[in-house]
Amino acid sequence: MGDAEPEVVPAVESTADAIAAMEIRGAATIADAAAAALATQAEGSPAETPAAFRRGLRAAARTLYETRPTAVSLPNALRYVLRGVDGDTVTELRASTIDRAASFRRDLEHARETLGGIGANRLRDGDVVLTHCHSTDALACVEAALEDGKALEAIVKETRPRKQGHITAAQLREWGVPVTLIVDGAARRYLDAADHVLVGADSIAADGSVINKIGTSGLAVVARERGVPVMVAAQTIKLHPDTLTGHTVAIETRDEREVLSDEERASIRSSDAPDGSAGEPGSEDGLTVENPAFDVTPPRYVDAIVTERGQFPPESIVTLMRELFGDTTDEPWAE
Ligand code: RI2
């Protein structure tokens, strides 16, 4: 390969496309897929020199990194794998990358189980949980509580625009949990029937703020008003090390068509508008659609962050972040 462009194997491009399109989604699942993709890059790399191999691996990591900005599990996964790449020959580098990715994926699975057991302690027999979006970490708490013999019920928010609440409802029904599905706007009405709000996270900031699917912050504020505790299930892979040094978390905004189809837009557009703005979809027609994927819930609305390392009041999560990440974050995928 010499000095040629680093080669990213097609399977990595496919994984990146699937993450961007949300065919692969959920913070932990994204991290798992990213680590697997780096192993695939290592296996399929045509590099003939260690330098070319490393360049290809960094290019693969960059391709994955650029897909979704909010889920910090993605750069955390890439960092973990790249830091473990070791060896003097292509064969050694390849083997160490594959091993490191495999150990990351094993740890991820194990962390979810441990977290589930810890979170289940907060759930009592007969409790009703109110959920938002779909989180494997949040569901791990439910699964562990069910395995402990507790009976639970769930009120599941649909979660517009992509209705990921349906995935949660399907999983809960598979486990035999009675589910009441509600539209997002109905949450306040149903909070009095809930014992816990149970959500996941895409990122946790150093001050204990929780970045999760859009609508979480409003739910948490109303839950506080109704006196319903808010429990956030988040493996430590969701802790955002950059926020230790004052960076804020970038909030992903997605295509407006997730909210409003071209046909719906056309039906709203009025040819009688005084500014005469009727035009083709996407043109300047005076109708703006915003589609932020996530929002920020301040720590004062969160009762506990449940991780595989124990449960924490949000304000104290910074201690765990320092222990796990230190104060520095590098970007080992940089060119
Ligand atoms: P787990 C999802 O984001 C939701 O916001 C969910 O709470 C979070 O990922 C965490 O998912 P998206 O990928 O890691 O659907 O708990 O945008 O599965």
PDB file of N, CA and C in Angstrom, residues 203-211 232 239 243 296-302 304-305 312-318 321:
ATOM      1  N   SER A 203     -25.465  10.271  26.331  1.00  0.00           N
ATOM      2  CA  SER A 203     -24.252  10.816  26.944  1.00  0.00           C
ATOM      3  C   SER A 203     -24.611  11.343  28.324  1.00  0.00           C
ATOM      4  N   ILE A 204     -23.632  11.291  29.229  1.00  0.00           N
ATOM      5  CA  ILE A 204     -23.776  11.907  30.550  1.00  0.00           C
ATOM      6  C   ILE A 204     -22.635  12.907  30.685  1.00  0.00           C
ATOM      7  N   ALA A 205     -22.985  14.141  31.021  1.00  0.00           N
ATOM      8  CA  ALA A 205     -21.950  15.181  31.157  1.00  0.00           C
ATOM      9  C   ALA A 205     -21.394  15.196  32.581  1.00  0.00           C
ATOM     10  N   ALA A 206     -20.253  15.858  32.726  1.00  0.00           N
ATOM     11  CA  ALA A 206     -19.548  15.854  34.012  1.00  0.00           C
ATOM     12  C   ALA A 206     -20.379  16.454  35.140  1.00  0.00           C
ATOM     13  N   ASP A 207     -21.292  17.365  34.825  1.00  0.00           N
ATOM     14  CA  ASP A 207     -22.122  17.952  35.890  1.00  0.00           C
ATOM     15  C   ASP A 207     -23.347  17.094  36.197  1.00  0.00           C
ATOM     16  N   GLY A 208     -23.449  15.935  35.558  1.00  0.00           N
ATOM     17  CA  GLY A 208     -24.577  15.040  35.808  1.00  0.00           C
ATOM     18  C   GLY A 208     -25.757  15.275  34.881  1.00  0.00           C
ATOM     19  N   SER A 209     -25.634  16.203  33.944  1.00  0.00           N
ATOM     20  CA  SER A 209     -26.695  16.381  32.943  1.00  0.00           C
ATOM     21  C   SER A 209     -26.810  15.108  32.107  1.00  0.00           C
ATOM     22  N   VAL A 210     -28.037  14.791  31.729  1.00  0.00           N
ATOM     23  CA  VAL A 210     -28.292  13.575  30.956  1.00  0.00           C
ATOM     24  C   VAL A 210     -28.735  13.973  29.551  1.00  0.00           C
ATOM     25  N   ILE A 211     -27.987  13.539  28.567  1.00  0.00           N
ATOM     26  CA  ILE A 211     -28.359  13.803  27.178  1.00  0.00           C
ATOM     27  C   ILE A 211     -29.037  12.538  26.661  1.00  0.00           C
ATOM     28  N   VAL A 232     -32.032   6.971  35.573  1.00  0.00           N
ATOM     29  CA  VAL A 232     -31.351   6.914  34.273  1.00  0.00           C
ATOM     30  C   VAL A 232     -30.398   5.717  34.287  1.00  0.00           C
ATOM     31  N   LEU A 239     -20.440   7.943  29.629  1.00  0.00           N
ATOM     32  CA  LEU A 239     -19.878   9.139  30.275  1.00  0.00           C
ATOM     33  C   LEU A 239     -19.038   9.897  29.245  1.00  0.00           C
ATOM     34  N   THR A 243     -16.520  16.564  28.518  1.00  0.00           N
ATOM     35  CA  THR A 243     -17.222  17.538  29.370  1.00  0.00           C
ATOM     36  C   THR A 243     -16.465  17.805  30.661  1.00  0.00           C
ATOM     37  N   VAL A 296     -31.205  17.908  26.755  1.00  0.00           N
ATOM     38  CA  VAL A 296     -30.356  17.856  27.958  1.00  0.00           C
ATOM     39  C   VAL A 296     -31.241  17.989  29.190  1.00  0.00           C
ATOM     40  N   THR A 297     -31.196  16.995  30.052  1.00  0.00           N
ATOM     41  CA  THR A 297     -31.930  17.067  31.315  1.00  0.00           C
ATOM     42  C   THR A 297     -30.959  17.487  32.414  1.00  0.00           C
ATOM     43  N   PRO A 298     -31.196  18.638  33.061  1.00  0.00           N
ATOM     44  CA  PRO A 298     -30.282  19.070  34.116  1.00  0.00           C
ATOM     45  C   PRO A 298     -30.297  18.093  35.294  1.00  0.00           C
ATOM     46  N   PRO A 299     -29.186  18.003  36.009  1.00  0.00           N
ATOM     47  CA  PRO A 299     -29.080  16.991  37.074  1.00  0.00           C
ATOM     48  C   PRO A 299     -30.136  17.126  38.168  1.00  0.00           C
ATOM     49  N   ARG A 300     -30.670  18.333  38.388  1.00  0.00           N
ATOM     50  CA  ARG A 300     -31.631  18.474  39.497  1.00  0.00           C
ATOM     51  C   ARG A 300     -32.943  17.727  39.248  1.00  0.00           C
ATOM     52  N   TYR A 301     -33.170  17.289  38.024  1.00  0.00           N
ATOM     53  CA  TYR A 301     -34.394  16.532  37.727  1.00  0.00           C
ATOM     54  C   TYR A 301     -34.158  15.019  37.700  1.00  0.00           C
ATOM     55  N   VAL A 302     -32.948  14.619  38.006  1.00  0.00           N
ATOM     56  CA  VAL A 302     -32.607  13.197  37.936  1.00  0.00           C
ATOM     57  C   VAL A 302     -32.328  12.680  39.347  1.00  0.00           C
ATOM     58  N   ALA A 304     -31.295   9.317  40.122  1.00  0.00           N
ATOM     59  CA  ALA A 304     -30.151   8.407  40.168  1.00  0.00           C
ATOM     60  C   ALA A 304     -29.684   8.055  38.769  1.00  0.00           C
ATOM     61  N   ILE A 305     -28.369   7.974  38.621  1.00  0.00           N
ATOM     62  CA  ILE A 305     -27.787   7.409  37.398  1.00  0.00           C
ATOM     63  C   ILE A 305     -27.262   6.031  37.770  1.00  0.00           C
ATOM     64  N   PHE A 312     -25.511   6.424  41.260  1.00  0.00           N
ATOM     65  CA  PHE A 312     -24.925   7.682  41.696  1.00  0.00           C
ATOM     66  C   PHE A 312     -25.973   8.800  41.633  1.00  0.00           C
ATOM     67  N   PRO A 313     -25.970   9.713  42.630  1.00  0.00           N
ATOM     68  CA  PRO A 313     -26.701  10.959  42.413  1.00  0.00           C
ATOM     69  C   PRO A 313     -25.995  11.664  41.252  1.00  0.00           C
ATOM     70  N   PRO A 314     -26.708  12.323  40.343  1.00  0.00           N
ATOM     71  CA  PRO A 314     -26.046  12.847  39.140  1.00  0.00           C
ATOM     72  C   PRO A 314     -24.872  13.770  39.445  1.00  0.00           C
ATOM     73  N   GLU A 315     -24.996  14.534  40.518  1.00  0.00           N
ATOM     74  CA  GLU A 315     -23.932  15.509  40.817  1.00  0.00           C
ATOM     75  C   GLU A 315     -22.613  14.832  41.169  1.00  0.00           C
ATOM     76  N   SER A 316     -22.647  13.554  41.552  1.00  0.00           N
ATOM     77  CA  SER A 316     -21.388  12.915  41.962  1.00  0.00           C
ATOM     78  C   SER A 316     -20.784  12.056  40.843  1.00  0.00           C
ATOM     79  N   ILE A 317     -21.396  12.062  39.672  1.00  0.00           N
ATOM     80  CA  ILE A 317     -20.910  11.201  38.591  1.00  0.00           C
ATOM     81  C   ILE A 317     -19.507  11.640  38.128  1.00  0.00           C
ATOM     82  N   VAL A 318     -19.205  12.914  38.369  1.00  0.00           N
ATOM     83  CA  VAL A 318     -17.901  13.438  37.949  1.00  0.00           C
ATOM     84  C   VAL A 318     -16.746  12.662  38.592  1.00  0.00           C
ATOM     85  N   MET A 321     -16.215   9.677  36.549  1.00  0.00           N
ATOM     86  CA  MET A 321     -15.634  10.056  35.248  1.00  0.00           C
ATOM     87  C   MET A 321     -14.136  10.279  35.360  1.00  0.00           C
TER      88      MET A 321
END
